[in-house]
């Protein structure tokens, strides 16, 4: 993707925007980009805990907007991955404290003054002001979707709104896919979702307990070895223009899988 | 693949992190501020007792976040450091 400023959004809540932001951010930084991930969920910040950086928050985005601190004071540098930074949301203010035009200026400063290669913005759920503010500075979007009816429907709605905002580099991240259910014909497949939405995919991430463990310890999955982590890493490579094939997920069912389990294979 | 298993029961880690972060949320204090205070205090303590086993921990007590300082003051064990 050419877009330096990418909003991660979905319409529907709880589909994996924050997880995607943390992992793609960490993956891009691992691949050598200078990255900042921004939490704009004012009053309900979470990106800090998902990334395990919560104990280091002193200032936040709103403090920067209001001139209470310098940008460099609010940016938290991740010590595990070089060139990965977090700009946290305020937990104590309300959404109106964040004006889209002012936010645009802040993001411009991050690129022009602070020299970031990539800005990832974790959008709040919904299609109201929080989403609009998050999308305001973006020229690209990752739309996170789960293979289920309400998520796909909301994604379609969001894609329309993004296009109306002249955001034309839109890519789909299909998250929480359960290969076994897809194989048995009880869950929409990647191909089905792409058919329905007509937007280019960039990643398919399986349902994976490793994500829960990684959030428990506050370490993005791309820094460890999990199937979801590998899928996010592959997504980041595609985002950078690499031609990474989509792996066929092991269907954890059927005779061969049962045999493998029996003999202790992975 | 099993690297995370070695970390043991990660929900304990989560519980500790959540208790602390909720305490800060309720008190409306940025956690990093207390962390910075703790580091500054430790630096001062170490200036006076460079070899001591001093520690300052952040703990959650009900709705409060408290700093617990453990500063053994034993000049003989530490050796006298003249200013
Ligand atoms: N691939 C996955 N496998 C298993 N669990 C996942 C996966 N992706 C996300 N989750 C879990 O789903 C929950 C919601 O994820 P997350 O917080 O990233 O969603 P969100 O879209 O940011 O939510 P919100 O709309 O509230 O901001 C979390 O508990 C997360 O751990
Ligand atoms: Mg979120």
CSV table of C-alpha atoms and ligand atoms in Angstrom, one decimal:
chain,number,residue,atom,x,y,z
A,1,UNK,CA,0.0,0.0,0.0
A,2,UNK,CA,1.3,3.5,-0.9
A,3,UNK,CA,-0.8,5.2,1.8
A,4,UNK,CA,1.4,6.4,4.7
A,5,UNK,CA,-1.6,7.0,6.9
A,6,UNK,CA,-3.9,4.0,7.3
A,7,UNK,CA,-7.0,3.8,9.4
A,8,UNK,CA,-8.0,0.4,10.8
A,9,UNK,CA,-11.7,0.1,11.0
A,10,UNK,CA,-14.7,-2.2,10.8
A,11,UNK,CA,-18.0,-0.6,11.7
A,12,UNK,CA,-18.9,-3.5,14.0
A,13,UNK,CA,-17.2,-3.6,17.3
A,14,UNK,CA,-15.0,-6.4,18.7
A,15,UNK,CA,-13.9,-7.9,15.3
A,16,UNK,CA,-10.2,-7.3,15.9
A,17,UNK,CA,-9.3,-3.7,14.9
A,18,UNK,CA,-7.1,-3.1,18.0
A,19,UNK,CA,-5.4,-6.6,17.6
A,20,UNK,CA,-4.8,-5.8,13.9
A,21,UNK,CA,-3.4,-2.4,14.6
A,22,UNK,CA,-1.0,-3.7,17.2
A,23,UNK,CA,0.2,-6.6,15.1
A,24,UNK,CA,0.5,-4.9,11.7
A,25,UNK,CA,2.3,-2.0,13.5
A,26,UNK,CA,4.8,-4.3,15.2
A,27,UNK,CA,5.2,-6.3,12.0
A,28,UNK,CA,5.9,-3.2,9.8
A,29,UNK,CA,8.4,-2.0,12.4
A,30,UNK,CA,10.1,-5.4,12.4
A,31,UNK,CA,10.3,-5.1,8.6
A,32,UNK,CA,12.2,-1.8,9.0
A,33,UNK,CA,9.6,1.0,8.9
A,34,UNK,CA,9.4,3.7,11.5
A,35,UNK,CA,5.9,3.2,12.7
A,36,UNK,CA,3.5,5.0,15.0
A,37,UNK,CA,0.1,3.4,16.1
A,38,UNK,CA,-2.5,5.9,17.3
A,39,UNK,CA,-5.4,5.0,19.6
A,40,UNK,CA,-8.3,7.4,19.0
A,41,UNK,CA,-10.8,5.6,21.1
A,42,UNK,CA,-11.0,8.6,23.5
A,43,UNK,CA,-12.3,7.5,26.9
A,44,UNK,CA,-12.0,3.8,26.1
A,45,UNK,CA,-8.4,3.3,25.2
A,46,UNK,CA,-7.1,-0.2,24.8
A,47,UNK,CA,-4.2,-0.3,22.4
A,48,UNK,CA,-1.9,0.5,25.2
A,49,UNK,CA,-2.8,-2.7,27.2
A,50,UNK,CA,-3.0,-4.9,24.1
A,51,UNK,CA,0.6,-3.8,23.3
A,52,UNK,CA,1.7,-4.1,26.9
A,53,UNK,CA,2.7,-0.4,27.1
A,54,UNK,CA,0.1,0.7,29.6
A,55,UNK,CA,2.4,1.4,32.5
A,56,UNK,CA,4.4,3.9,30.5
A,57,UNK,CA,1.5,6.2,29.5
A,58,UNK,CA,2.1,9.7,30.9
A,59,UNK,CA,0.7,12.0,28.3
A,60,UNK,CA,-1.8,11.3,25.5
A,61,UNK,CA,-3.1,12.5,22.2
A,62,UNK,CA,-5.4,15.1,23.7
A,63,UNK,CA,-2.6,16.6,25.8
A,64,UNK,CA,-0.6,17.1,22.6
A,65,UNK,CA,-3.6,18.7,20.8
A,66,UNK,CA,-4.1,21.1,23.8
A,67,UNK,CA,-0.4,21.9,23.9
A,68,UNK,CA,0.0,20.4,27.4
A,69,UNK,CA,3.1,18.5,26.2
A,70,UNK,CA,5.3,18.1,23.2
A,71,UNK,CA,4.7,15.3,20.8
A,72,UNK,CA,7.9,13.6,21.8
A,73,UNK,CA,6.7,13.4,25.4
A,74,UNK,CA,3.5,11.7,24.4
A,75,UNK,CA,5.0,9.1,22.1
A,76,UNK,CA,5.9,5.8,23.8
A,77,UNK,CA,8.8,4.0,22.2
A,78,UNK,CA,8.4,0.2,22.3
A,79,UNK,CA,11.6,-1.3,23.8
A,80,UNK,CA,11.0,-4.7,22.2
A,81,UNK,CA,10.8,-3.5,18.5
A,82,UNK,CA,13.0,-0.8,17.2
A,83,UNK,CA,11.1,2.0,15.5
A,84,UNK,CA,7.7,1.1,17.0
A,85,UNK,CA,5.8,3.9,18.8
A,86,UNK,CA,2.4,4.3,20.4
A,87,UNK,CA,0.4,7.5,20.8
A,88,UNK,CA,-2.2,6.7,23.4
A,89,UNK,CA,-5.8,8.0,23.6
A,90,UNK,CA,-7.0,9.9,26.6
A,91,UNK,CA,-8.8,7.8,29.1
A,92,UNK,CA,-10.4,10.7,31.1
A,93,UNK,CA,-11.8,12.9,28.4
A,94,UNK,CA,-14.7,12.5,26.0
A,95,UNK,CA,-14.8,12.1,22.3
A,96,UNK,CA,-15.6,15.8,21.6
A,97,UNK,CA,-12.1,16.7,22.8
A,98,UNK,CA,-10.8,15.4,19.5
A,99,UNK,CA,-11.4,17.6,16.4
A,100,UNK,CA,-10.9,16.0,13.0
A,101,UNK,CA,-9.1,19.0,11.5
A,102,UNK,CA,-6.8,19.3,14.5
A,103,UNK,CA,-6.1,15.6,14.4
A,104,UNK,CA,-5.2,15.9,10.7
A,105,UNK,CA,-2.6,18.5,11.5
A,106,UNK,CA,-1.1,16.3,14.3
A,107,UNK,CA,-0.8,13.3,11.9
A,108,UNK,CA,0.8,15.6,9.3
A,109,UNK,CA,3.3,16.6,11.9
A,110,UNK,CA,4.1,13.0,12.7
A,111,UNK,CA,5.1,12.4,9.1
A,112,UNK,CA,6.7,15.7,8.2
A,113,UNK,CA,8.4,16.6,11.5
A,114,UNK,CA,8.9,13.3,13.4
A,115,UNK,CA,9.8,11.4,10.2
A,116,UNK,CA,7.4,8.4,10.5
A,117,UNK,CA,7.1,6.2,7.5
A,118,UNK,CA,3.7,4.8,8.5
A,119,UNK,CA,0.9,5.9,10.7
A,120,UNK,CA,-1.7,3.3,11.7
A,121,UNK,CA,-4.9,4.7,13.3
A,122,UNK,CA,-7.0,2.3,15.5
A,123,UNK,CA,-10.6,3.5,14.9
A,124,UNK,CA,-13.4,3.1,17.5
A,125,UNK,CA,-16.3,1.0,16.5
A,126,UNK,CA,-19.3,2.6,14.9
A,127,UNK,CA,-19.8,5.0,12.0
A,128,UNK,CA,-20.2,8.2,14.0
A,129,UNK,CA,-17.8,11.0,15.0
A,130,UNK,CA,-15.2,8.7,16.5
A,131,UNK,CA,-14.8,6.8,13.2
A,132,UNK,CA,-14.9,10.0,11.2
A,133,UNK,CA,-12.2,11.6,13.2
A,134,UNK,CA,-10.0,8.4,12.9
A,135,UNK,CA,-10.5,8.3,9.2
A,136,UNK,CA,-10.0,12.1,8.6
A,137,UNK,CA,-6.2,12.0,8.1
A,138,UNK,CA,-6.1,8.6,6.3
A,139,UNK,CA,-5.4,8.0,2.7
A,140,UNK,CA,-5.7,4.2,3.1
A,141,UNK,CA,-7.8,1.8,5.1
A,142,UNK,CA,-7.7,-1.7,6.5
A,143,UNK,CA,-11.2,-3.0,6.9
A,144,UNK,CA,-11.3,-5.8,9.5
A,145,UNK,CA,-14.1,-8.3,9.0
A,146,UNK,CA,-15.1,-11.5,10.6
A,147,UNK,CA,-16.8,-14.3,8.6
A,148,UNK,CA,-20.3,-13.7,9.9
A,149,UNK,CA,-23.3,-11.8,8.8
A,150,UNK,CA,-23.3,-8.6,10.9
A,151,UNK,CA,-19.6,-8.0,10.5
A,152,UNK,CA,-19.8,-8.3,6.7
A,153,UNK,CA,-22.8,-6.1,6.5
A,154,UNK,CA,-21.2,-3.4,8.6
A,155,UNK,CA,-17.9,-3.7,6.6
A,156,UNK,CA,-19.9,-2.9,3.4
A,157,UNK,CA,-21.3,0.2,5.1
A,158,UNK,CA,-17.9,1.3,6.2
A,159,UNK,CA,-16.4,0.8,2.8
A,160,UNK,CA,-19.0,3.1,1.3
A,161,UNK,CA,-18.2,5.8,3.9
A,162,UNK,CA,-14.5,5.4,3.3
A,163,UNK,CA,-14.9,5.8,-0.4
A,164,UNK,CA,-17.1,8.9,0.2
A,165,UNK,CA,-14.1,10.4,2.1
A,166,UNK,CA,-11.9,9.9,-0.9
A,167,UNK,CA,-10.0,7.1,0.8
A,168,UNK,CA,-9.4,4.9,-2.2
A,169,UNK,CA,-6.7,2.4,-1.0
A,170,UNK,CA,-9.0,0.0,0.9
A,171,UNK,CA,-7.9,-3.5,1.8
A,172,UNK,CA,-9.7,-6.3,3.6
A,173,UNK,CA,-8.3,-8.2,6.6
A,174,UNK,CA,-10.4,-11.2,7.3
A,175,UNK,CA,-10.0,-12.1,10.9
A,176,UNK,CA,-11.0,-15.1,13.1
A,177,UNK,CA,-11.6,-17.5,10.2
A,178,UNK,CA,-12.2,-21.0,11.4
A,179,UNK,CA,-10.9,-23.3,8.7
A,180,UNK,CA,-12.7,-26.3,10.0
A,181,UNK,CA,-16.1,-24.6,9.8
A,182,UNK,CA,-15.2,-23.2,6.3
A,183,UNK,CA,-14.4,-26.7,5.2
A,184,UNK,CA,-17.7,-28.1,6.5
A,185,UNK,CA,-19.5,-25.4,4.7
A,186,UNK,CA,-20.7,-23.7,7.8
A,187,UNK,CA,-18.7,-20.5,7.6
A,188,UNK,CA,-18.2,-17.9,4.9
A,189,UNK,CA,-14.8,-18.5,3.2
A,190,UNK,CA,-12.3,-15.9,2.2
A,191,UNK,CA,-13.6,-16.1,-1.4
A,192,UNK,CA,-17.2,-15.7,-0.4
A,193,UNK,CA,-16.4,-12.5,1.6
A,194,UNK,CA,-14.4,-11.1,-1.3
A,195,UNK,CA,-17.2,-11.9,-3.7
A,196,UNK,CA,-19.7,-10.1,-1.5
A,197,UNK,CA,-17.7,-7.0,-0.7
A,198,UNK,CA,-15.7,-6.6,-3.9
A,199,UNK,CA,-12.7,-5.2,-2.1
A,200,UNK,CA,-9.1,-6.5,-2.4
A,201,UNK,CA,-7.9,-8.7,0.4
A,202,UNK,CA,-4.6,-8.2,2.1
A,203,UNK,CA,-4.7,-10.8,4.9
A,204,UNK,CA,-6.6,-13.8,6.3
A,205,UNK,CA,-6.1,-14.4,10.0
A,206,UNK,CA,-7.3,-17.6,11.6
A,207,UNK,CA,-9.1,-17.8,15.0
A,208,UNK,CA,-6.2,-18.6,17.3
A,209,UNK,CA,-6.0,-18.9,21.1
A,210,UNK,CA,-2.5,-17.6,20.8
A,211,UNK,CA,-4.1,-14.1,20.4
A,212,UNK,CA,-5.6,-14.4,23.8
A,213,UNK,CA,-2.2,-15.4,25.3
A,214,UNK,CA,-0.4,-12.6,23.5
A,215,UNK,CA,-2.9,-10.1,24.8
A,216,UNK,CA,-2.6,-11.5,28.4
A,217,UNK,CA,1.1,-10.9,28.4
A,218,UNK,CA,0.9,-7.7,26.4
A,219,UNK,CA,3.1,-8.8,23.5
A,220,UNK,CA,1.9,-8.6,19.9
A,221,UNK,CA,1.5,-12.0,18.4
A,222,UNK,CA,3.9,-11.2,15.5
A,223,UNK,CA,6.7,-11.1,18.1
A,224,UNK,CA,6.1,-14.8,19.0
A,225,UNK,CA,5.2,-17.9,17.1
A,226,UNK,CA,1.5,-18.4,16.6
A,227,UNK,CA,-0.5,-19.0,13.5
A,228,UNK,CA,-2.3,-15.7,13.8
A,229,UNK,CA,1.0,-14.0,14.3
A,230,UNK,CA,2.4,-15.5,11.1
A,231,UNK,CA,-0.8,-14.5,9.3
A,232,UNK,CA,-0.4,-10.9,10.5
A,233,UNK,CA,3.3,-10.9,9.5
A,234,UNK,CA,2.3,-12.1,6.0
A,235,UNK,CA,-0.3,-9.3,5.9
A,236,UNK,CA,2.3,-6.7,6.7
A,237,UNK,CA,4.6,-8.0,3.9
A,238,UNK,CA,1.8,-7.8,1.4
A,239,UNK,CA,1.1,-4.3,2.7
A,240,UNK,CA,4.7,-3.4,1.8
A,241,UNK,CA,4.1,-4.8,-1.7
A,242,UNK,CA,5.6,-8.3,-1.3
A,243,UNK,CA,3.9,-11.1,-3.1
A,244,UNK,CA,3.2,-13.5,-0.3
A,245,UNK,CA,1.0,-16.5,-1.0
A,246,UNK,CA,-2.0,-17.2,1.2
A,247,UNK,CA,-1.3,-20.4,3.1
A,248,UNK,CA,-3.8,-23.2,3.2
A,249,UNK,CA,-4.8,-23.5,6.8
A,250,UNK,CA,-4.7,-26.9,8.4
A,251,UNK,CA,-8.2,-28.1,8.9
A,252,UNK,CA,-8.2,-29.4,12.5
A,253,UNK,CA,-10.6,-32.2,11.7
A,254,UNK,CA,-10.8,-35.2,9.4
A,255,UNK,CA,-8.9,-38.4,9.4
A,256,UNK,CA,-5.4,-37.1,8.7
A,257,UNK,CA,-5.6,-34.5,11.4
A,258,UNK,CA,-6.8,-37.1,13.8
A,259,UNK,CA,-3.9,-39.3,12.9
A,260,UNK,CA,-1.4,-36.5,13.3
A,261,UNK,CA,-2.9,-35.7,16.7
A,262,UNK,CA,-2.7,-39.3,17.7
A,263,UNK,CA,1.0,-39.5,16.9
A,264,UNK,CA,1.8,-36.2,18.5
A,265,UNK,CA,2.5,-34.2,15.4
A,266,UNK,CA,1.8,-30.5,15.2
B,1,UNK,CA,4.9,-23.1,19.0
B,2,UNK,CA,4.9,-23.9,22.7
B,3,UNK,CA,7.0,-20.9,23.7
B,4,UNK,CA,4.1,-19.3,25.5
B,5,UNK,CA,3.5,-22.4,27.6
B,6,UNK,CA,6.8,-21.8,29.3
B,7,UNK,CA,5.6,-18.5,30.5
B,8,UNK,CA,3.2,-20.4,32.7
B,9,UNK,CA,-0.3,-19.3,33.5
B,10,UNK,CA,-0.6,-16.1,31.5
B,11,UNK,CA,-3.9,-15.2,33.0
B,12,UNK,CA,-2.1,-14.3,36.3
B,13,UNK,CA,0.0,-11.8,34.3
B,14,UNK,CA,-3.2,-10.4,32.8
B,15,UNK,CA,-4.9,-10.2,36.2
B,16,UNK,CA,-2.0,-8.2,37.7
B,17,UNK,CA,-1.9,-5.9,34.7
B,18,UNK,CA,-5.6,-5.3,34.8
B,19,UNK,CA,-5.8,-4.7,38.5
B,20,UNK,CA,-3.1,-2.0,38.2
B,21,UNK,CA,-4.5,-0.4,35.1
B,22,UNK,CA,-8.0,-0.2,36.6
B,23,UNK,CA,-6.7,1.3,39.7
B,24,UNK,CA,-5.1,4.1,37.6
B,25,UNK,CA,-8.2,4.5,35.6
B,26,UNK,CA,-10.3,4.9,38.7
B,27,UNK,CA,-7.9,7.4,40.2
B,28,UNK,CA,-7.6,9.1,36.8
B,29,UNK,CA,-3.8,9.1,37.1
B,30,UNK,CA,-1.6,8.3,34.1
B,31,UNK,CA,0.4,5.2,35.1
B,32,UNK,CA,3.6,6.4,33.5
B,33,UNK,CA,3.7,9.3,36.0
B,34,UNK,CA,3.8,7.0,39.0
B,35,UNK,CA,6.4,4.8,37.2
B,36,UNK,CA,8.5,7.8,36.6
B,37,UNK,CA,8.2,8.9,40.3
B,38,UNK,CA,9.2,5.4,41.3
B,39,UNK,CA,12.3,5.5,39.1
B,40,UNK,CA,13.3,9.0,40.4
B,41,UNK,CA,12.8,7.9,44.0
B,42,UNK,CA,14.9,4.8,43.4
B,43,UNK,CA,17.7,6.9,42.0
B,44,UNK,CA,17.7,9.2,45.0
B,45,UNK,CA,17.8,6.2,47.4
B,46,UNK,CA,20.6,4.6,45.5
B,47,UNK,CA,22.6,7.8,45.7
B,48,UNK,CA,22.6,7.4,49.5
B,49,UNK,CA,22.9,3.6,49.6
B,50,UNK,CA,24.6,2.6,46.4
B,51,UNK,CA,25.1,-1.1,47.4
B,52,UNK,CA,21.8,-1.5,49.3
B,53,UNK,CA,19.1,-3.9,48.2
B,54,UNK,CA,16.4,-1.2,48.1
B,55,UNK,CA,13.3,-1.7,46.2
B,56,UNK,CA,10.2,0.3,45.5
B,57,UNK,CA,7.1,-1.5,44.2
B,58,UNK,CA,3.9,-0.2,42.8
B,59,UNK,CA,0.9,-2.0,44.4
B,60,UNK,CA,-2.8,-1.8,44.2
B,61,UNK,CA,-4.7,-1.6,47.5
B,62,UNK,CA,-8.4,-1.6,47.0
B,63,UNK,CA,-9.1,1.5,45.0
B,64,UNK,CA,-5.7,3.0,45.7
B,65,UNK,CA,-2.3,2.7,44.1
B,66,UNK,CA,0.5,2.8,46.6
B,67,UNK,CA,4.3,2.9,46.4
B,68,UNK,CA,5.9,0.4,48.8
B,69,UNK,CA,9.5,1.3,49.5
B,70,UNK,CA,11.8,-1.2,51.1
B,71,UNK,CA,15.0,0.6,52.0
B,72,UNK,CA,17.3,-1.3,54.4
B,73,UNK,CA,19.3,1.3,56.3
B,74,UNK,CA,22.4,-0.4,57.6
B,75,UNK,CA,25.5,1.7,57.3
B,76,UNK,CA,27.8,-1.2,58.1
B,77,UNK,CA,26.4,-3.5,55.5
B,78,UNK,CA,26.4,-0.7,52.9
B,79,UNK,CA,29.8,0.8,53.7
B,80,UNK,CA,29.8,4.5,54.3
B,81,UNK,CA,29.5,6.7,51.3
B,82,UNK,CA,30.8,10.2,52.1
B,83,UNK,CA,29.0,12.9,50.2
C,1,LIG,N1,-7.6,-14.0,15.3
C,1,LIG,C1,-8.1,-14.0,16.5
C,1,LIG,N2,-8.3,-15.2,17.2
C,1,LIG,C2,-8.8,-15.2,18.5
C,1,LIG,N3,-9.2,-14.1,19.1
C,1,LIG,C3,-9.1,-12.9,18.5
C,1,LIG,C4,-8.6,-12.8,17.2
C,1,LIG,N4,-8.6,-11.5,16.8
C,1,LIG,C5,-9.2,-10.8,17.9
C,1,LIG,N5,-9.5,-11.7,18.9
C,1,LIG,C6,-10.1,-11.3,20.2
C,1,LIG,O1,-11.3,-10.7,19.9
C,1,LIG,C7,-11.5,-9.7,20.9
C,1,LIG,C8,-11.8,-8.3,20.2
C,1,LIG,O2,-10.6,-7.9,19.6
C,1,LIG,P1,-10.2,-6.4,19.5
C,1,LIG,O3,-10.2,-5.7,20.8
C,1,LIG,O4,-8.9,-6.3,18.7
C,1,LIG,O5,-11.4,-5.9,18.6
C,1,LIG,P2,-11.8,-4.4,18.2
C,1,LIG,O6,-12.4,-4.4,16.9
C,1,LIG,O7,-10.7,-3.5,18.4
C,1,LIG,O8,-12.9,-4.1,19.3
C,1,LIG,P3,-13.6,-2.6,19.6
C,1,LIG,O9,-14.6,-2.4,18.5
C,1,LIG,O10,-14.2,-2.8,21.0
C,1,LIG,O11,-12.5,-1.6,19.6
C,1,LIG,C9,-10.3,-9.7,21.8
C,1,LIG,O12,-10.6,-10.4,23.0
C,1,LIG,C10,-9.2,-10.3,21.0
C,1,LIG,O13,-8.3,-11.0,21.8
C,2,LIG,MG1,-10.5,-1.7,19.6
